[in-house]
Short mmCIF file of C-alpha atoms in Angstrom, two decimals:
data_model
loop_
_atom_site.label_atom_id
_atom_site.label_comp_id
_atom_site.label_asym_id
_atom_site.label_seq_id
_atom_site.Cartn_x
_atom_site.Cartn_y
_atom_site.Cartn_z
CA MET A 299 -133.00 -188.08 74.15
CA THR A 300 -130.50 -191.23 72.82
CA SER A 301 -128.94 -188.84 70.67
CA THR A 302 -127.85 -186.00 73.21
CA ALA A 303 -126.81 -188.56 75.85
CA ALA A 304 -124.49 -190.43 73.60
CA ALA A 305 -123.04 -186.97 72.50
CA LEU A 306 -122.76 -186.33 75.76
CA LEU A 307 -121.09 -189.58 76.46
CA GLU A 308 -118.32 -188.85 73.63
CA PHE A 309 -117.49 -185.16 75.48
CA PHE A 310 -117.11 -186.95 78.94
CA LEU A 311 -114.50 -189.50 76.88
CA LEU A 312 -113.19 -187.08 74.71
CA GLY A 313 -112.66 -184.68 78.28
CA LEU A 314 -111.24 -188.25 79.64
CA ALA A 315 -108.20 -188.41 77.02
CA THR A 316 -107.42 -184.39 77.18
CA PRO A 317 -105.23 -183.94 80.40
CA LEU A 318 -104.04 -187.80 79.72
CA THR A 319 -102.61 -187.46 76.42
CA ALA A 320 -101.27 -183.61 77.06
CA ALA A 321 -97.32 -183.76 77.27
CA CYS A 322 -97.53 -180.70 79.40
CA VAL A 323 -99.88 -181.38 81.74
CA ILE A 324 -99.04 -184.73 82.86
CA PRO A 325 -96.31 -182.85 84.76
CA LEU A 326 -98.95 -181.58 86.65
CA TYR A 327 -99.79 -184.57 87.87
CA PRO A 328 -97.11 -185.37 90.63
CA GLY A 329 -97.17 -181.69 91.71
CA PHE A 330 -101.23 -182.25 92.32
CA VAL A 331 -100.34 -185.44 94.19
CA ALA A 332 -98.04 -183.36 96.70
CA TYR A 333 -100.41 -180.77 97.05
CA LEU A 334 -102.97 -183.36 98.01
CA ALA A 335 -100.55 -184.76 100.54
CA SER A 336 -100.09 -181.34 101.91
CA THR A 337 -103.17 -180.52 102.73
CA GLY A 338 -104.09 -183.84 104.31
CA GLU A 339 -101.29 -183.08 106.83
CA HIS A 340 -102.95 -180.44 107.94
CA GLU A 341 -105.70 -181.72 110.84
CA ARG A 342 -108.28 -178.56 109.89
CA GLY A 343 -107.85 -179.00 106.36
CA PRO A 344 -110.81 -180.32 104.45
CA PRO A 345 -110.66 -184.43 103.61
CA VAL A 346 -108.92 -185.08 100.73
CA ALA A 347 -111.94 -186.27 98.48
CA VAL A 348 -113.69 -183.12 99.20
CA VAL A 349 -110.48 -181.32 98.08
CA GLY A 350 -110.57 -183.69 94.94
CA ALA A 351 -114.26 -182.92 94.39
CA LEU A 352 -113.73 -178.79 94.44
CA VAL A 353 -110.65 -179.29 91.99
CA VAL A 354 -112.81 -181.07 89.84
CA ALA A 355 -115.78 -178.62 90.56
CA GLY A 356 -113.02 -175.55 89.10
CA VAL A 357 -112.46 -177.27 86.11
CA ILE A 358 -116.12 -177.36 85.42
CA ALA A 359 -116.93 -173.90 86.35
CA PHE A 360 -113.93 -172.97 83.63
CA MET A 361 -115.42 -175.38 80.79
CA MET A 362 -118.98 -173.79 81.86
CA ALA A 363 -117.75 -170.11 81.54
CA VAL A 364 -116.10 -171.07 77.85
CA GLY A 365 -119.46 -172.74 77.05
CA LEU A 366 -121.29 -169.40 78.26
CA LEU A 367 -119.03 -167.40 75.29
CA TRP A 368 -119.49 -170.46 72.47
CA THR A 369 -123.20 -169.96 73.07
CA ALA A 370 -123.10 -165.95 73.44
CA VAL A 371 -121.09 -166.21 69.97
CA PHE A 372 -123.32 -168.13 68.18
CA GLY A 373 -126.81 -166.93 69.68
CA THR A 374 -129.42 -168.47 68.16
CA SER A 375 -127.46 -169.61 65.00
CA VAL A 376 -125.51 -171.99 66.14
CA THR A 377 -127.29 -174.54 63.35
CA ASN A 378 -126.09 -172.22 60.69
CA ALA A 379 -122.91 -171.94 62.12
CA VAL A 380 -121.93 -175.76 61.07
CA ASP A 381 -121.32 -174.75 57.27
CA ARG A 382 -119.29 -172.17 58.53
CA VAL A 383 -117.55 -173.49 60.68
CA SER A 384 -116.81 -177.20 60.87
CA PRO A 385 -114.82 -177.43 57.75
CA ILE A 386 -112.34 -174.86 59.30
CA ALA A 387 -111.81 -176.44 62.90
CA PHE A 388 -111.56 -179.59 61.19
CA GLY A 389 -109.10 -178.33 59.04
CA VAL A 390 -106.73 -177.28 62.11
CA LEU A 391 -107.59 -180.57 63.27
CA ALA A 392 -105.92 -182.68 60.51
CA VAL A 393 -102.68 -179.94 61.13
CA VAL A 394 -102.68 -181.03 64.54
CA GLY A 395 -103.05 -184.48 63.74
CA THR A 396 -100.86 -184.46 61.31
CA VAL A 397 -98.03 -182.41 63.68
CA LEU A 398 -98.61 -185.09 66.33
CA LEU A 399 -98.35 -188.11 64.18
CA VAL A 400 -94.48 -186.20 62.61
CA ALA A 401 -93.31 -184.93 66.16
CA PRO A 402 -95.49 -185.89 68.90
CA SER A 403 -93.82 -184.34 71.55
CA ALA A 404 -93.75 -180.82 69.62
CA PHE A 405 -96.98 -179.63 71.63
CA SER A 406 -94.98 -180.67 75.03
CA ARG A 407 -92.71 -177.29 74.49
CA LEU A 408 -95.87 -175.06 74.89
CA PRO A 409 -95.40 -173.09 78.25
CA THR A 410 -97.19 -173.71 81.47
CA ILE A 411 -97.63 -172.33 84.96
CA GLU A 412 -98.68 -174.19 87.94
CA PRO A 413 -102.29 -173.45 89.38
CA PRO A 414 -101.88 -170.88 92.40
CA HIS A 415 -102.50 -171.26 95.86
CA SER A 416 -104.05 -169.35 98.66
CA ARG A 417 -103.95 -170.02 102.76
CA TYR A 418 -108.01 -170.88 102.18
CA PRO A 419 -107.77 -174.66 101.53
CA THR A 420 -111.16 -174.60 99.62
CA LEU A 421 -110.69 -171.49 97.25
CA SER A 422 -106.99 -173.16 96.27
CA ALA A 423 -108.47 -176.53 95.59
CA PHE A 424 -111.34 -175.05 93.57
CA GLY A 425 -108.66 -172.15 92.01
CA TYR A 426 -106.36 -175.08 91.10
CA GLY A 427 -109.45 -176.74 89.41
CA PHE A 428 -109.96 -173.73 86.86
CA PHE A 429 -106.48 -172.89 86.56
CA PHE A 430 -106.19 -176.62 85.41
CA GLY A 431 -108.78 -176.27 83.07
CA ALA A 432 -107.36 -173.41 81.62
CA ILE A 433 -103.78 -174.68 81.14
CA VAL A 434 -105.09 -177.99 79.53
CA VAL A 435 -107.05 -175.49 76.47
CA PRO A 436 -103.44 -174.87 74.90
CA CYS A 437 -101.70 -177.64 76.08
CA ASN A 438 -104.00 -180.40 73.60
CA PRO A 439 -104.76 -178.28 70.83
CA GLY A 440 -105.37 -181.26 69.12
CA LEU A 441 -108.47 -182.88 71.33
CA ILE A 442 -109.58 -179.65 72.11
CA ALA A 443 -109.61 -179.22 68.60
CA LEU A 444 -111.46 -182.28 68.19
CA PHE A 445 -114.17 -181.57 70.82
CA PHE A 446 -115.42 -178.32 68.97
CA SER A 447 -115.03 -179.73 65.83
CA ARG A 448 -117.73 -182.30 67.19
CA SER A 449 -119.73 -179.66 68.59
CA THR A 450 -120.69 -178.31 65.82
CA VAL A 451 -122.22 -181.44 64.32
CA ALA A 452 -123.84 -182.55 67.64
CA PHE A 453 -124.99 -179.47 68.82
CA PRO A 454 -127.35 -178.19 66.57
CA ALA A 455 -129.28 -181.50 67.41
CA PHE A 456 -129.83 -180.40 70.99
CA ASP A 457 -132.98 -178.43 71.65
CA SER A 458 -132.02 -175.98 73.80
CA HIS A 459 -128.78 -173.97 75.11
CA LEU A 460 -129.35 -175.84 77.97
CA GLU A 461 -128.00 -178.50 76.64
CA VAL A 462 -125.47 -177.25 74.47
CA MET A 463 -124.27 -176.25 78.52
CA LEU A 464 -124.57 -179.85 79.16
CA GLY A 465 -122.21 -180.83 76.59
CA PHE A 466 -119.59 -178.51 78.02
CA LEU A 467 -120.60 -179.90 81.19
CA ALA A 468 -119.87 -183.29 80.08
CA PHE A 469 -116.37 -182.00 79.07
CA GLY A 470 -115.43 -181.14 81.72
CA LEU A 471 -116.42 -183.63 84.06
CA GLY A 472 -114.25 -185.79 81.85
CA ILE A 473 -111.23 -183.57 82.04
CA GLY A 474 -111.49 -183.56 85.86
CA ALA A 475 -112.21 -187.08 86.11
CA PRO A 476 -108.51 -188.13 86.49
CA LEU A 477 -108.23 -185.39 89.09
CA LEU A 478 -110.76 -186.65 91.29
CA ALA A 479 -109.47 -190.21 90.57
CA PHE A 480 -106.03 -189.06 92.34
CA ALA A 481 -107.60 -187.61 95.10
CA LEU A 482 -109.70 -190.66 95.75
CA LEU A 483 -106.63 -193.21 94.97
CA SER A 484 -103.30 -193.93 97.50
CA GLN A 485 -100.53 -191.52 96.85
CA PRO A 486 -97.93 -194.72 95.47
CA TYR A 487 -100.27 -195.90 92.82
CA SER A 488 -100.82 -192.15 91.65
CA ARG A 489 -97.24 -191.52 91.32
CA ARG A 490 -96.85 -195.35 89.48
CA VAL A 491 -99.60 -194.01 86.40
CA THR A 492 -98.09 -190.50 86.20
CA ARG A 493 -94.96 -192.29 85.04
CA THR A 494 -96.34 -194.36 82.80
CA LEU A 495 -98.15 -191.79 80.88
CA ALA A 496 -95.04 -189.60 81.02
CA ARG A 497 -93.21 -193.00 80.05
CA TYR A 498 -95.26 -193.57 76.88
CA GLY A 499 -96.21 -190.44 76.08
CA THR A 500 -94.76 -190.38 72.41
CA PRO A 501 -96.67 -193.20 71.21
CA ILE A 502 -99.84 -192.06 72.87
CA ASN A 503 -100.16 -188.94 70.66
CA ARG A 504 -98.49 -190.81 67.76
CA VAL A 505 -102.04 -192.77 68.21
CA VAL A 506 -103.84 -190.03 69.08
CA GLY A 507 -102.24 -187.75 65.93
CA LEU A 508 -103.63 -190.80 63.69
CA VAL A 509 -106.67 -191.05 64.56
CA LEU A 510 -107.55 -186.67 64.82
CA VAL A 511 -106.13 -187.45 60.97
CA ALA A 512 -108.59 -189.92 59.99
CA VAL A 513 -111.96 -188.04 61.80
CA SER A 514 -110.85 -184.96 60.12
CA LEU A 515 -110.44 -186.35 56.66
CA TYR A 516 -113.57 -188.56 57.38
CA TYR A 517 -115.67 -185.26 57.79
CA LEU A 518 -114.13 -183.13 55.24
CA LEU A 519 -114.18 -185.50 52.16
CA PHE A 520 -117.74 -187.57 53.40
CA VAL A 521 -119.56 -184.94 54.81
CA PHE A 522 -118.62 -181.67 54.47
CA ARG A 523 -117.01 -182.60 50.52
CA VAL A 524 -114.70 -179.95 50.46
CA VAL A 525 -112.84 -181.47 47.57
CA PRO A 526 -115.35 -182.17 45.01
CA GLY A 527 -115.35 -186.09 43.64
CA PHE A 528 -116.29 -187.18 46.99
CA SER A 529 -119.21 -188.67 48.22
#
């Protein structure tokens, strides 16, 4: 139980860092703050805190859908998948980390789209979160790759597919947490945070890249021993 709780905490923290270090996601935050402001202008609309909670629910729904796909692909052979998937996943992780070290703004050039809106505020909020999750996945391949790489190591220790889904739930909660925070904070403070994240995007990405390279090399060399002679 302790190892499961530690893994869930790790996945939550990875999810929390994922949107905050994604160069092409950060520009969406000012739009999200403006979106919250627009919902607050309508007397019949839901409270801003409720809108934020619905957005987080949308993010979680997307990650749970990915989790269902993950378990459907591996089925009962999650443990057997470790030897096949993990070295590849950590290899991709090393490449992504190297790219972030050499060219921190490389992934900021990835195209992105604004989440959709509808005339129904609650549906718009949920859809905003769902598509926000879908945008984050390709926009920050580094931490997404780290999540799936660590998943192949941690999930076999889980007792059931329910705990596997809890891992994706924890990751989705982490991704949605900044959005909920922006919904609860004042607009001026939220804008100040987004400007700070954008200003320090390059050093943040370099630090993330360094961590990704270090983690991937450790697992490749000392855990999976893809290079003979390392122990």
